[in-house]
PDB file of C-alpha atoms in Angstrom:
ATOM      1  CA  UNK A 207     -23.009 -19.069  19.440  1.00 53.00           C
ATOM      2  CA  UNK A 208     -23.648 -22.563  20.808  1.00 43.00           C
ATOM      3  CA  UNK A 209     -20.762 -24.945  20.268  1.00 48.00           C
ATOM      4  CA  UNK A 210     -21.300 -28.640  19.852  1.00 41.00           C
ATOM      5  CA  UNK A 211     -20.588 -30.829  22.857  1.00 38.00           C
ATOM      6  CA  UNK A 212     -17.640 -33.138  22.367  1.00 37.00           C
ATOM      7  CA  UNK A 213     -15.923 -30.922  19.788  1.00 42.00           C
ATOM      8  CA  UNK A 214     -12.134 -30.856  19.753  1.00 46.00           C
ATOM      9  CA  UNK A 215     -12.016 -27.522  21.584  1.00 45.00           C
ATOM     10  CA  UNK A 216     -13.245 -29.192  24.790  1.00 46.00           C
ATOM     11  CA  UNK A 217      -9.714 -30.559  25.234  1.00 54.00           C
ATOM     12  CA  UNK A 218      -8.814 -27.100  26.514  1.00 64.00           C
ATOM     13  CA  UNK A 219      -5.438 -25.439  26.041  1.00 80.00           C
ATOM     14  CA  UNK A 220      -6.005 -22.732  28.670  1.00 85.00           C
ATOM     15  CA  UNK A 221      -8.155 -22.780  31.826  1.00 89.00           C
ATOM     16  CA  UNK A 222     -11.724 -21.636  31.095  1.00 89.00           C
ATOM     17  CA  UNK A 223     -12.419 -17.942  31.534  1.00 93.00           C
ATOM     18  CA  UNK A 224     -15.596 -15.810  31.470  1.00 96.00           C
ATOM     19  CA  UNK A 225     -17.013 -14.889  28.067  1.00 97.00           C
ATOM     20  CA  UNK A 226     -15.321 -11.563  27.242  1.00 98.00           C
ATOM     21  CA  UNK A 227     -18.027 -10.498  24.770  1.00 98.00           C
ATOM     22  CA  UNK A 228     -20.703 -10.823  27.433  1.00 97.00           C
ATOM     23  CA  UNK A 229     -18.509  -9.114  30.030  1.00 97.00           C
ATOM     24  CA  UNK A 230     -17.734  -6.133  27.807  1.00 97.00           C
ATOM     25  CA  UNK A 231     -21.000  -5.642  25.964  1.00 96.00           C
ATOM     26  CA  UNK A 232     -23.645  -7.273  28.143  1.00 96.00           C
ATOM     27  CA  UNK A 233     -24.928  -9.378  25.266  1.00 97.00           C
ATOM     28  CA  UNK A 234     -23.864 -12.527  23.433  1.00 96.00           C
ATOM     29  CA  UNK A 235     -23.557 -11.287  19.816  1.00 97.00           C
ATOM     30  CA  UNK A 236     -22.191  -7.897  18.781  1.00 98.00           C
ATOM     31  CA  UNK A 237     -21.579  -5.544  15.873  1.00 98.00           C
ATOM     32  CA  UNK A 238     -18.472  -3.384  16.391  1.00 98.00           C
ATOM     33  CA  UNK A 239     -17.587  -0.410  14.168  1.00 98.00           C
ATOM     34  CA  UNK A 240     -14.026   0.743  13.476  1.00 98.00           C
ATOM     35  CA  UNK A 241     -13.109   4.443  13.565  1.00 98.00           C
ATOM     36  CA  UNK A 242     -10.292   4.946  11.048  1.00 98.00           C
ATOM     37  CA  UNK A 243      -8.541   8.021  12.410  1.00 98.00           C
ATOM     38  CA  UNK A 244      -6.926  10.691  10.218  1.00 98.00           C
ATOM     39  CA  UNK A 245      -3.099  10.757  10.226  1.00 98.00           C
ATOM     40  CA  UNK A 246      -1.722  11.169  13.733  1.00 98.00           C
ATOM     41  CA  UNK A 247       1.396  13.051  14.886  1.00 98.00           C
ATOM     42  CA  UNK A 248       4.539  11.265  13.745  1.00 97.00           C
ATOM     43  CA  UNK A 249       3.007   9.610  10.686  1.00 98.00           C
ATOM     44  CA  UNK A 250       4.022  10.463   7.089  1.00 98.00           C
ATOM     45  CA  UNK A 251       0.642  11.986   6.134  1.00 98.00           C
ATOM     46  CA  UNK A 252       0.265  14.108   9.260  1.00 98.00           C
ATOM     47  CA  UNK A 253      -0.002  17.825   8.401  1.00 97.00           C
ATOM     48  CA  UNK A 254      -0.244  19.333  11.874  1.00 98.00           C
ATOM     49  CA  UNK A 255      -3.972  18.834  12.429  1.00 98.00           C
ATOM     50  CA  UNK A 256      -4.754  19.591  16.114  1.00 98.00           C
ATOM     51  CA  UNK A 257      -5.928  16.665  18.231  1.00 98.00           C
ATOM     52  CA  UNK A 258      -9.084  18.647  18.978  1.00 98.00           C
ATOM     53  CA  UNK A 259      -9.980  18.454  15.289  1.00 98.00           C
ATOM     54  CA  UNK A 260      -9.052  14.770  15.023  1.00 98.00           C
ATOM     55  CA  UNK A 261     -11.183  14.078  18.093  1.00 98.00           C
ATOM     56  CA  UNK A 262     -14.192  15.828  16.551  1.00 98.00           C
ATOM     57  CA  UNK A 263     -13.831  13.583  13.487  1.00 98.00           C
ATOM     58  CA  UNK A 264     -13.611  10.477  15.679  1.00 98.00           C
ATOM     59  CA  UNK A 265     -16.663  11.456  17.730  1.00 98.00           C
ATOM     60  CA  UNK A 266     -18.698  12.054  14.557  1.00 98.00           C
ATOM     61  CA  UNK A 267     -17.731   8.616  13.241  1.00 98.00           C
ATOM     62  CA  UNK A 268     -18.520   7.036  16.615  1.00 98.00           C
ATOM     63  CA  UNK A 269     -21.978   8.593  16.709  1.00 98.00           C
ATOM     64  CA  UNK A 270     -22.710   7.429  13.169  1.00 98.00           C
ATOM     65  CA  UNK A 271     -21.907   3.841  14.174  1.00 98.00           C
ATOM     66  CA  UNK A 272     -23.841   3.952  17.442  1.00 97.00           C
ATOM     67  CA  UNK A 273     -26.875   5.695  15.944  1.00 97.00           C
ATOM     68  CA  UNK A 274     -26.869   2.972  13.293  1.00 98.00           C
ATOM     69  CA  UNK A 275     -27.162   0.265  15.940  1.00 97.00           C
ATOM     70  CA  UNK A 276     -23.595  -0.875  16.670  1.00 97.00           C
ATOM     71  CA  UNK A 277     -22.817  -2.234  20.123  1.00 97.00           C
ATOM     72  CA  UNK A 278     -19.282  -0.900  20.327  1.00 97.00           C
ATOM     73  CA  UNK A 279     -16.326   0.783  18.670  1.00 98.00           C
ATOM     74  CA  UNK A 280     -12.627   0.365  17.934  1.00 98.00           C
ATOM     75  CA  UNK A 281     -10.363   3.411  17.566  1.00 98.00           C
ATOM     76  CA  UNK A 282      -7.661   2.651  14.990  1.00 98.00           C
ATOM     77  CA  UNK A 283      -4.736   4.607  13.479  1.00 98.00           C
ATOM     78  CA  UNK A 284      -5.363   3.332   9.942  1.00 97.00           C
ATOM     79  CA  UNK A 285      -4.090   6.517   8.272  1.00 98.00           C
ATOM     80  CA  UNK A 286      -0.624   6.075   9.838  1.00 98.00           C
ATOM     81  CA  UNK A 287       0.512   4.192   6.747  1.00 96.00           C
ATOM     82  CA  UNK A 288       2.999   2.718   6.032  1.00 96.00           C
ATOM     83  CA  UNK A 289       2.765   0.983   9.379  1.00 96.00           C
ATOM     84  CA  UNK A 290       5.629   0.560  11.817  1.00 96.00           C
ATOM     85  CA  UNK A 291       6.595  -2.726  13.430  1.00 93.00           C
ATOM     86  CA  UNK A 292       5.795  -3.338  17.115  1.00 93.00           C
ATOM     87  CA  UNK A 293       8.118  -1.461  19.435  1.00 94.00           C
ATOM     88  CA  UNK A 294       8.882   1.250  16.876  1.00 96.00           C
ATOM     89  CA  UNK A 295       5.942   3.540  17.646  1.00 96.00           C
ATOM     90  CA  UNK A 296       6.766   6.838  19.295  1.00 97.00           C
ATOM     91  CA  UNK A 297       5.341   8.301  22.473  1.00 97.00           C
ATOM     92  CA  UNK A 298       3.261  10.612  20.290  1.00 98.00           C
ATOM     93  CA  UNK A 299       1.239   7.692  18.919  1.00 98.00           C
ATOM     94  CA  UNK A 300       0.269   6.332  22.332  1.00 98.00           C
ATOM     95  CA  UNK A 301      -0.491   9.849  23.588  1.00 98.00           C
ATOM     96  CA  UNK A 302      -2.688  10.742  20.600  1.00 98.00           C
ATOM     97  CA  UNK A 303      -4.555   7.440  20.662  1.00 98.00           C
ATOM     98  CA  UNK A 304      -5.226   7.758  24.401  1.00 98.00           C
ATOM     99  CA  UNK A 305      -6.519  11.325  24.095  1.00 98.00           C
ATOM    100  CA  UNK A 306      -8.831  10.540  21.175  1.00 98.00           C
ATOM    101  CA  UNK A 307     -10.065   7.325  22.805  1.00 98.00           C
ATOM    102  CA  UNK A 308     -10.895   9.146  26.028  1.00 97.00           C
ATOM    103  CA  UNK A 309     -12.793  11.874  24.189  1.00 97.00           C
ATOM    104  CA  UNK A 310     -14.782   9.341  22.151  1.00 97.00           C
ATOM    105  CA  UNK A 311     -15.636   7.461  25.329  1.00 97.00           C
ATOM    106  CA  UNK A 312     -16.907  10.541  27.165  1.00 96.00           C
ATOM    107  CA  UNK A 313     -18.796  11.921  24.159  1.00 96.00           C
ATOM    108  CA  UNK A 314     -20.580   8.756  23.062  1.00 96.00           C
ATOM    109  CA  UNK A 315     -20.520   5.975  25.643  1.00 91.00           C
ATOM    110  CA  UNK A 316     -21.240   8.004  28.790  1.00 80.00           C
ATOM    111  CA  UNK A 317     -17.784   7.134  30.121  1.00 67.00           C
ATOM    112  CA  UNK A 318     -18.512   3.374  30.039  1.00 68.00           C
ATOM    113  CA  UNK A 319     -15.427   2.190  28.213  1.00 78.00           C
ATOM    114  CA  UNK A 320     -16.082  -1.552  28.104  1.00 87.00           C
ATOM    115  CA  UNK A 321     -17.620  -1.258  24.657  1.00 96.00           C
ATOM    116  CA  UNK A 322     -14.646   0.705  23.315  1.00 98.00           C
ATOM    117  CA  UNK A 323     -11.434  -0.791  21.959  1.00 98.00           C
ATOM    118  CA  UNK A 324      -8.084   0.321  20.560  1.00 98.00           C
ATOM    119  CA  UNK A 325      -6.020  -0.990  17.654  1.00 98.00           C
ATOM    120  CA  UNK A 326      -2.578   0.473  16.927  1.00 98.00           C
ATOM    121  CA  UNK A 327      -1.212  -0.762  13.617  1.00 96.00           C
ATOM    122  CA  UNK A 328       0.724  -2.722  12.929  1.00 92.00           C
ATOM    123  CA  UNK A 329       0.422  -5.264  15.709  1.00 93.00           C
ATOM    124  CA  UNK A 330       1.503  -2.770  18.378  1.00 97.00           C
ATOM    125  CA  UNK A 331       0.108  -4.616  21.379  1.00 98.00           C
ATOM    126  CA  UNK A 332       1.903  -2.687  24.122  1.00 98.00           C
ATOM    127  CA  UNK A 333       1.128   0.678  22.559  1.00 98.00           C
ATOM    128  CA  UNK A 334      -2.521  -0.385  22.175  1.00 98.00           C
ATOM    129  CA  UNK A 335      -2.729  -1.492  25.805  1.00 98.00           C
ATOM    130  CA  UNK A 336      -1.170   1.774  27.012  1.00 98.00           C
ATOM    131  CA  UNK A 337      -3.608   3.790  24.908  1.00 98.00           C
ATOM    132  CA  UNK A 338      -6.614   1.708  25.953  1.00 98.00           C
ATOM    133  CA  UNK A 339      -5.817   1.828  29.675  1.00 98.00           C
ATOM    134  CA  UNK A 340      -5.081   5.560  29.618  1.00 98.00           C
ATOM    135  CA  UNK A 341      -8.140   6.285  27.485  1.00 97.00           C
ATOM    136  CA  UNK A 342     -10.534   4.137  29.497  1.00 96.00           C
ATOM    137  CA  UNK A 343     -11.147   1.501  26.823  1.00 97.00           C
ATOM    138  CA  UNK A 344     -11.984  -2.119  27.610  1.00 97.00           C
ATOM    139  CA  UNK A 345     -10.132  -4.084  24.952  1.00 98.00           C
ATOM    140  CA  UNK A 346      -7.475  -4.057  22.244  1.00 98.00           C
ATOM    141  CA  UNK A 347      -7.135  -5.788  18.906  1.00 98.00           C
ATOM    142  CA  UNK A 348      -3.791  -7.454  18.209  1.00 96.00           C
ATOM    143  CA  UNK A 349      -3.219  -8.941  14.774  1.00 90.00           C
ATOM    144  CA  UNK A 350      -0.434 -11.406  15.609  1.00 89.00           C
ATOM    145  CA  UNK A 351      -0.731 -12.617  19.188  1.00 94.00           C
ATOM    146  CA  UNK A 352       1.195 -15.886  18.850  1.00 91.00           C
ATOM    147  CA  UNK A 353       3.853 -17.193  16.447  1.00 87.00           C
ATOM    148  CA  UNK A 354       5.282 -15.031  13.650  1.00 84.00           C
ATOM    149  CA  UNK A 355       4.551 -14.201  10.033  1.00 82.00           C
ATOM    150  CA  UNK A 356       5.784 -12.313   7.008  1.00 81.00           C
ATOM    151  CA  UNK A 357       3.709  -9.216   6.246  1.00 80.00           C
ATOM    152  CA  UNK A 358       3.871  -5.874   4.430  1.00 80.00           C
ATOM    153  CA  UNK A 359       6.001  -4.522   7.290  1.00 84.00           C
ATOM    154  CA  UNK A 360       8.461  -7.457   7.206  1.00 85.00           C
ATOM    155  CA  UNK A 361       8.782 -10.265   9.728  1.00 85.00           C
ATOM    156  CA  UNK A 362       6.310  -9.730  12.580  1.00 86.00           C
ATOM    157  CA  UNK A 363       6.574 -11.736  15.793  1.00 89.00           C
ATOM    158  CA  UNK A 364       3.735 -12.572  18.167  1.00 91.00           C
ATOM    159  CA  UNK A 365       3.297 -10.053  20.960  1.00 95.00           C
ATOM    160  CA  UNK A 366       1.649 -12.064  23.730  1.00 97.00           C
ATOM    161  CA  UNK A 367       4.660 -12.678  25.988  1.00 97.00           C
ATOM    162  CA  UNK A 368       5.705  -9.041  26.188  1.00 97.00           C
ATOM    163  CA  UNK A 369       2.188  -7.594  26.033  1.00 98.00           C
ATOM    164  CA  UNK A 370       0.756  -9.644  28.902  1.00 98.00           C
ATOM    165  CA  UNK A 371       3.719  -8.730  31.106  1.00 98.00           C
ATOM    166  CA  UNK A 372       3.383  -5.063  30.151  1.00 98.00           C
ATOM    167  CA  UNK A 373      -0.348  -5.151  30.861  1.00 98.00           C
ATOM    168  CA  UNK A 374       0.343  -6.573  34.307  1.00 98.00           C
ATOM    169  CA  UNK A 375       3.141  -4.099  35.000  1.00 98.00           C
ATOM    170  CA  UNK A 376       0.967  -1.034  34.399  1.00 98.00           C
ATOM    171  CA  UNK A 377      -2.047  -2.487  36.212  1.00 98.00           C
ATOM    172  CA  UNK A 378      -4.136  -2.830  33.062  1.00 98.00           C
ATOM    173  CA  UNK A 379      -5.342  -6.362  33.754  1.00 97.00           C
ATOM    174  CA  UNK A 380      -8.998  -5.589  32.898  1.00 97.00           C
ATOM    175  CA  UNK A 381      -8.077  -4.791  29.255  1.00 98.00           C
ATOM    176  CA  UNK A 382      -9.143  -7.755  27.099  1.00 98.00           C
ATOM    177  CA  UNK A 383      -7.285  -8.966  23.997  1.00 98.00           C
ATOM    178  CA  UNK A 384      -9.044  -9.620  20.686  1.00 98.00           C
ATOM    179  CA  UNK A 385      -6.493 -11.657  18.692  1.00 97.00           C
ATOM    180  CA  UNK A 386      -6.537 -12.487  14.989  1.00 94.00           C
ATOM    181  CA  UNK A 387      -5.961 -16.138  14.078  1.00 91.00           C
ATOM    182  CA  UNK A 388      -5.050 -15.879  10.384  1.00 78.00           C
ATOM    183  CA  UNK A 389      -3.728 -12.348   9.996  1.00 66.00           C
ATOM    184  CA  UNK A 390      -4.773 -10.116   7.087  1.00 53.00           C
ATOM    185  CA  UNK A 391      -1.856  -9.491   4.711  1.00 51.00           C
ATOM    186  CA  UNK A 392       0.107 -12.202   6.580  1.00 51.00           C
ATOM    187  CA  UNK A 393       1.869 -15.285   5.301  1.00 55.00           C
ATOM    188  CA  UNK A 394      -0.047 -17.906   7.310  1.00 55.00           C
ATOM    189  CA  UNK A 395      -3.336 -16.788   5.782  1.00 53.00           C
ATOM    190  CA  UNK A 396      -1.882 -16.768   2.276  1.00 53.00           C
ATOM    191  CA  UNK A 397       0.248 -19.931   2.107  1.00 55.00           C
ATOM    192  CA  UNK A 398      -1.606 -21.967   4.753  1.00 60.00           C
ATOM    193  CA  UNK A 399       1.644 -23.418   6.067  1.00 65.00           C
ATOM    194  CA  UNK A 400       0.102 -24.200   9.472  1.00 73.00           C
ATOM    195  CA  UNK A 401      -3.310 -25.645  10.136  1.00 82.00           C
ATOM    196  CA  UNK A 402      -6.164 -23.472  11.267  1.00 84.00           C
ATOM    197  CA  UNK A 403      -6.563 -25.660  14.351  1.00 89.00           C
ATOM    198  CA  UNK A 404      -2.921 -25.080  15.370  1.00 87.00           C
ATOM    199  CA  UNK A 405      -3.151 -21.329  14.900  1.00 88.00           C
ATOM    200  CA  UNK A 406      -6.400 -21.199  16.869  1.00 92.00           C
ATOM    201  CA  UNK A 407      -5.112 -23.232  19.789  1.00 93.00           C
ATOM    202  CA  UNK A 408      -1.881 -21.229  19.914  1.00 92.00           C
ATOM    203  CA  UNK A 409      -3.789 -17.937  20.293  1.00 94.00           C
ATOM    204  CA  UNK A 410      -5.951 -19.330  23.096  1.00 95.00           C
ATOM    205  CA  UNK A 411      -2.951 -20.994  24.785  1.00 95.00           C
ATOM    206  CA  UNK A 412      -1.224 -17.600  24.907  1.00 96.00           C
ATOM    207  CA  UNK A 413      -4.137 -16.095  26.865  1.00 96.00           C
ATOM    208  CA  UNK A 414      -6.197 -14.218  24.263  1.00 98.00           C
ATOM    209  CA  UNK A 415      -9.776 -13.385  25.295  1.00 98.00           C
ATOM    210  CA  UNK A 416     -11.550 -13.259  21.921  1.00 98.00           C
ATOM    211  CA  UNK A 417     -10.424 -14.734  18.582  1.00 98.00           C
ATOM    212  CA  UNK A 418     -10.870 -12.996  15.235  1.00 96.00           C
ATOM    213  CA  UNK A 419     -11.437 -14.612  11.837  1.00 94.00           C
ATOM    214  CA  UNK A 420     -10.543 -12.553   8.757  1.00 87.00           C
ATOM    215  CA  UNK A 421     -10.038 -12.702   5.035  1.00 70.00           C
ATOM    216  CA  UNK A 422      -6.562 -12.374   3.539  1.00 60.00           C
ATOM    217  CA  UNK A 423      -6.597  -8.562   3.301  1.00 52.00           C
ATOM    218  CA  UNK A 424      -8.592  -5.463   4.305  1.00 50.00           C
ATOM    219  CA  UNK A 425     -12.164  -5.732   3.051  1.00 50.00           C
ATOM    220  CA  UNK A 426     -11.978  -9.463   2.216  1.00 63.00           C
ATOM    221  CA  UNK A 427     -14.652 -11.567   3.862  1.00 73.00           C
ATOM    222  CA  UNK A 428     -13.741 -14.515   6.049  1.00 80.00           C
ATOM    223  CA  UNK A 429     -14.955 -17.794   4.593  1.00 85.00           C
ATOM    224  CA  UNK A 430     -17.627 -19.621   6.559  1.00 91.00           C
ATOM    225  CA  UNK A 431     -15.443 -22.719   6.898  1.00 89.00           C
ATOM    226  CA  UNK A 432     -12.664 -20.533   8.367  1.00 88.00           C
ATOM    227  CA  UNK A 433     -15.026 -19.164  10.998  1.00 94.00           C
ATOM    228  CA  UNK A 434     -16.440 -22.587  11.810  1.00 95.00           C
ATOM    229  CA  UNK A 435     -12.940 -24.080  11.918  1.00 93.00           C
ATOM    230  CA  UNK A 436     -11.770 -21.540  14.483  1.00 94.00           C
ATOM    231  CA  UNK A 437     -14.898 -21.967  16.613  1.00 95.00           C
ATOM    232  CA  UNK A 438     -14.431 -25.748  16.598  1.00 94.00           C
ATOM    233  CA  UNK A 439     -11.013 -25.475  18.233  1.00 93.00           C
ATOM    234  CA  UNK A 440     -11.532 -22.872  20.951  1.00 95.00           C
ATOM    235  CA  UNK A 441     -13.597 -22.202  24.047  1.00 94.00           C
ATOM    236  CA  UNK A 442     -13.270 -18.443  23.417  1.00 97.00           C
ATOM    237  CA  UNK A 443     -15.756 -16.173  21.632  1.00 98.00           C
ATOM    238  CA  UNK A 444     -15.083 -15.753  17.902  1.00 98.00           C
ATOM    239  CA  UNK A 445     -15.778 -12.599  15.891  1.00 97.00           C
ATOM    240  CA  UNK A 446     -15.276 -11.864  12.204  1.00 96.00           C
ATOM    241  CA  UNK A 447     -12.889  -8.995  11.535  1.00 94.00           C
ATOM    242  CA  UNK A 448     -13.121  -8.182   7.829  1.00 89.00           C
ATOM    243  CA  UNK A 449     -15.372  -8.167   4.795  1.00 91.00           C
ATOM    244  CA  UNK A 450     -18.732  -7.973   6.573  1.00 95.00           C
ATOM    245  CA  UNK A 451     -21.597  -6.530   4.512  1.00 96.00           C
ATOM    246  CA  UNK A 452     -25.356  -6.293   4.847  1.00 97.00           C
ATOM    247  CA  UNK A 453     -25.535  -9.034   2.251  1.00 96.00           C
ATOM    248  CA  UNK A 454     -23.370 -11.642   3.965  1.00 96.00           C
ATOM    249  CA  UNK A 455     -23.801 -10.935   7.684  1.00 97.00           C
ATOM    250  CA  UNK A 456     -26.923 -13.062   8.001  1.00 96.00           C
ATOM    251  CA  UNK A 457     -25.148 -16.158   6.729  1.00 95.00           C
ATOM    252  CA  UNK A 458     -22.064 -15.681   8.912  1.00 95.00           C
ATOM    253  CA  UNK A 459     -23.484 -14.618  12.283  1.00 96.00           C
ATOM    254  CA  UNK A 460     -24.830 -18.054  13.265  1.00 95.00           C
ATOM    255  CA  UNK A 461     -21.243 -19.337  13.210  1.00 96.00           C
ATOM    256  CA  UNK A 462     -19.733 -16.650  15.450  1.00 97.00           C
ATOM    257  CA  UNK A 463     -20.232 -14.258  18.352  1.00 98.00           C
ATOM    258  CA  UNK A 464     -20.033 -10.989  16.458  1.00 98.00           C
ATOM    259  CA  UNK A 465     -18.506  -8.934  13.673  1.00 97.00           C
ATOM    260  CA  UNK A 466     -16.190  -5.966  13.234  1.00 97.00           C
ATOM    261  CA  UNK A 467     -17.214  -3.685  10.385  1.00 97.00           C
ATOM    262  CA  UNK A 468     -15.839  -0.607   8.624  1.00 97.00           C
ATOM    263  CA  UNK A 469     -15.318  -0.362   4.860  1.00 95.00           C
ATOM    264  CA  UNK A 470     -18.725  -1.616   3.742  1.00 96.00           C
ATOM    265  CA  UNK A 471     -20.555   1.054   5.750  1.00 98.00           C
ATOM    266  CA  UNK A 472     -18.441   3.962   4.509  1.00 98.00           C
ATOM    267  CA  UNK A 473     -20.012   6.395   2.054  1.00 98.00           C
ATOM    268  CA  UNK A 474     -17.585   5.335  -0.711  1.00 97.00           C
ATOM    269  CA  UNK A 475     -17.201   1.701   0.324  1.00 96.00           C
ATOM    270  CA  UNK A 476     -13.519   2.259   1.152  1.00 95.00           C
ATOM    271  CA  UNK A 477     -11.716   2.455   4.490  1.00 95.00           C
ATOM    272  CA  UNK A 478     -10.861   6.138   3.981  1.00 97.00           C
ATOM    273  CA  UNK A 479     -14.495   7.197   3.524  1.00 98.00           C
ATOM    274  CA  UNK A 480     -16.909   8.530   6.149  1.00 98.00           C
ATOM    275  CA  UNK A 481     -19.297   6.306   8.066  1.00 98.00           C
ATOM    276  CA  UNK A 482     -22.787   6.343   6.545  1.00 98.00           C
ATOM    277  CA  UNK A 483     -25.413   5.854   9.267  1.00 98.00           C
ATOM    278  CA  UNK A 484     -27.909   4.583   6.706  1.00 98.00           C
ATOM    279  CA  UNK A 485     -25.523   1.826   5.636  1.00 98.00           C
ATOM    280  CA  UNK A 486     -24.868   0.958   9.263  1.00 98.00           C
ATOM    281  CA  UNK A 487     -28.621   0.655   9.893  1.00 98.00           C
ATOM    282  CA  UNK A 488     -28.979  -1.592   6.846  1.00 98.00           C
ATOM    283  CA  UNK A 489     -26.249  -3.861   8.200  1.00 98.00           C
ATOM    284  CA  UNK A 490     -27.550  -3.966  11.777  1.00 98.00           C
ATOM    285  CA  UNK A 491     -31.073  -4.633  10.510  1.00 98.00           C
ATOM    286  CA  UNK A 492     -29.708  -7.696   8.709  1.00 98.00           C
ATOM    287  CA  UNK A 493     -27.917  -8.671  11.920  1.00 98.00           C
ATOM    288  CA  UNK A 494     -31.172  -8.360  13.863  1.00 98.00           C
ATOM    289  CA  UNK A 495     -32.905 -10.692  11.433  1.00 97.00           C
ATOM    290  CA  UNK A 496     -30.123 -13.195  12.181  1.00 95.00           C
ATOM    291  CA  UNK A 497     -30.878 -13.008  15.899  1.00 93.00           C
ATOM    292  CA  UNK A 498     -28.629 -10.202  17.166  1.00 96.00           C
ATOM    293  CA  UNK A 499     -30.209  -8.106  19.917  1.00 97.00           C
ATOM    294  CA  UNK A 500     -29.472  -4.486  19.041  1.00 96.00           C
ATOM    295  CA  UNK A 501     -28.681  -1.955  21.787  1.00 93.00           C
TER     296      UNK A 501
END
């Protein structure tokens, strides 16, 4: 994405840093697929499924995304609902996420973990960083990086201060942070009590590497003016994190540096379905028409 010279974001709220999308993926625009893991140990729906079996599921989903033309993957504990607040996750969550992430990396990305990310819900930045670093992944997604909001889980505070110190303490400095600006299911996205520009600048000021634009809940598409508004107030890459379909990706990609996709490429169109390689190919073909260079 080429940003206009003289836009407000040139004021700069954090010293310039290398483009994390290009560093991680070796290209300027990306399509990233999310692996929604089955219930993990410690979660309400977990029924004792061995991690070997969960890993096989994750590897199958990863291959479906990559064979369909995705540039990278995010491993996410979406079946661990209802989600805990940050700091409440047990050792078993970090251990399981690290094991599965490592196995996905070795099975599908030839051990090159830059294109692999981790997201531990809800907003568990430190747990995500621990899992990513142990599993060889290159980035994490954190829903609330700065400020605080009211969500399904209650009051959720931004994780940047603790997470960046934790990342430094364990030597995980190379792990990049993809941070949501207006969080899905969160109060700022719903009541618009703070401006988009303020939220964007806060996330960059607190040392995020990539910013994420979303709709108000899982599966909702981000509005074009939301994406453009975020891009206008940051020097960081911007990706869209919800609601991407083969039908709308062409109109949204020119305004951003990539997309994160899941529900629309599942066989049933829901997050709990299985990844359909044909649907992924349909989406990446539309992305290619919009100028994305596929791997």
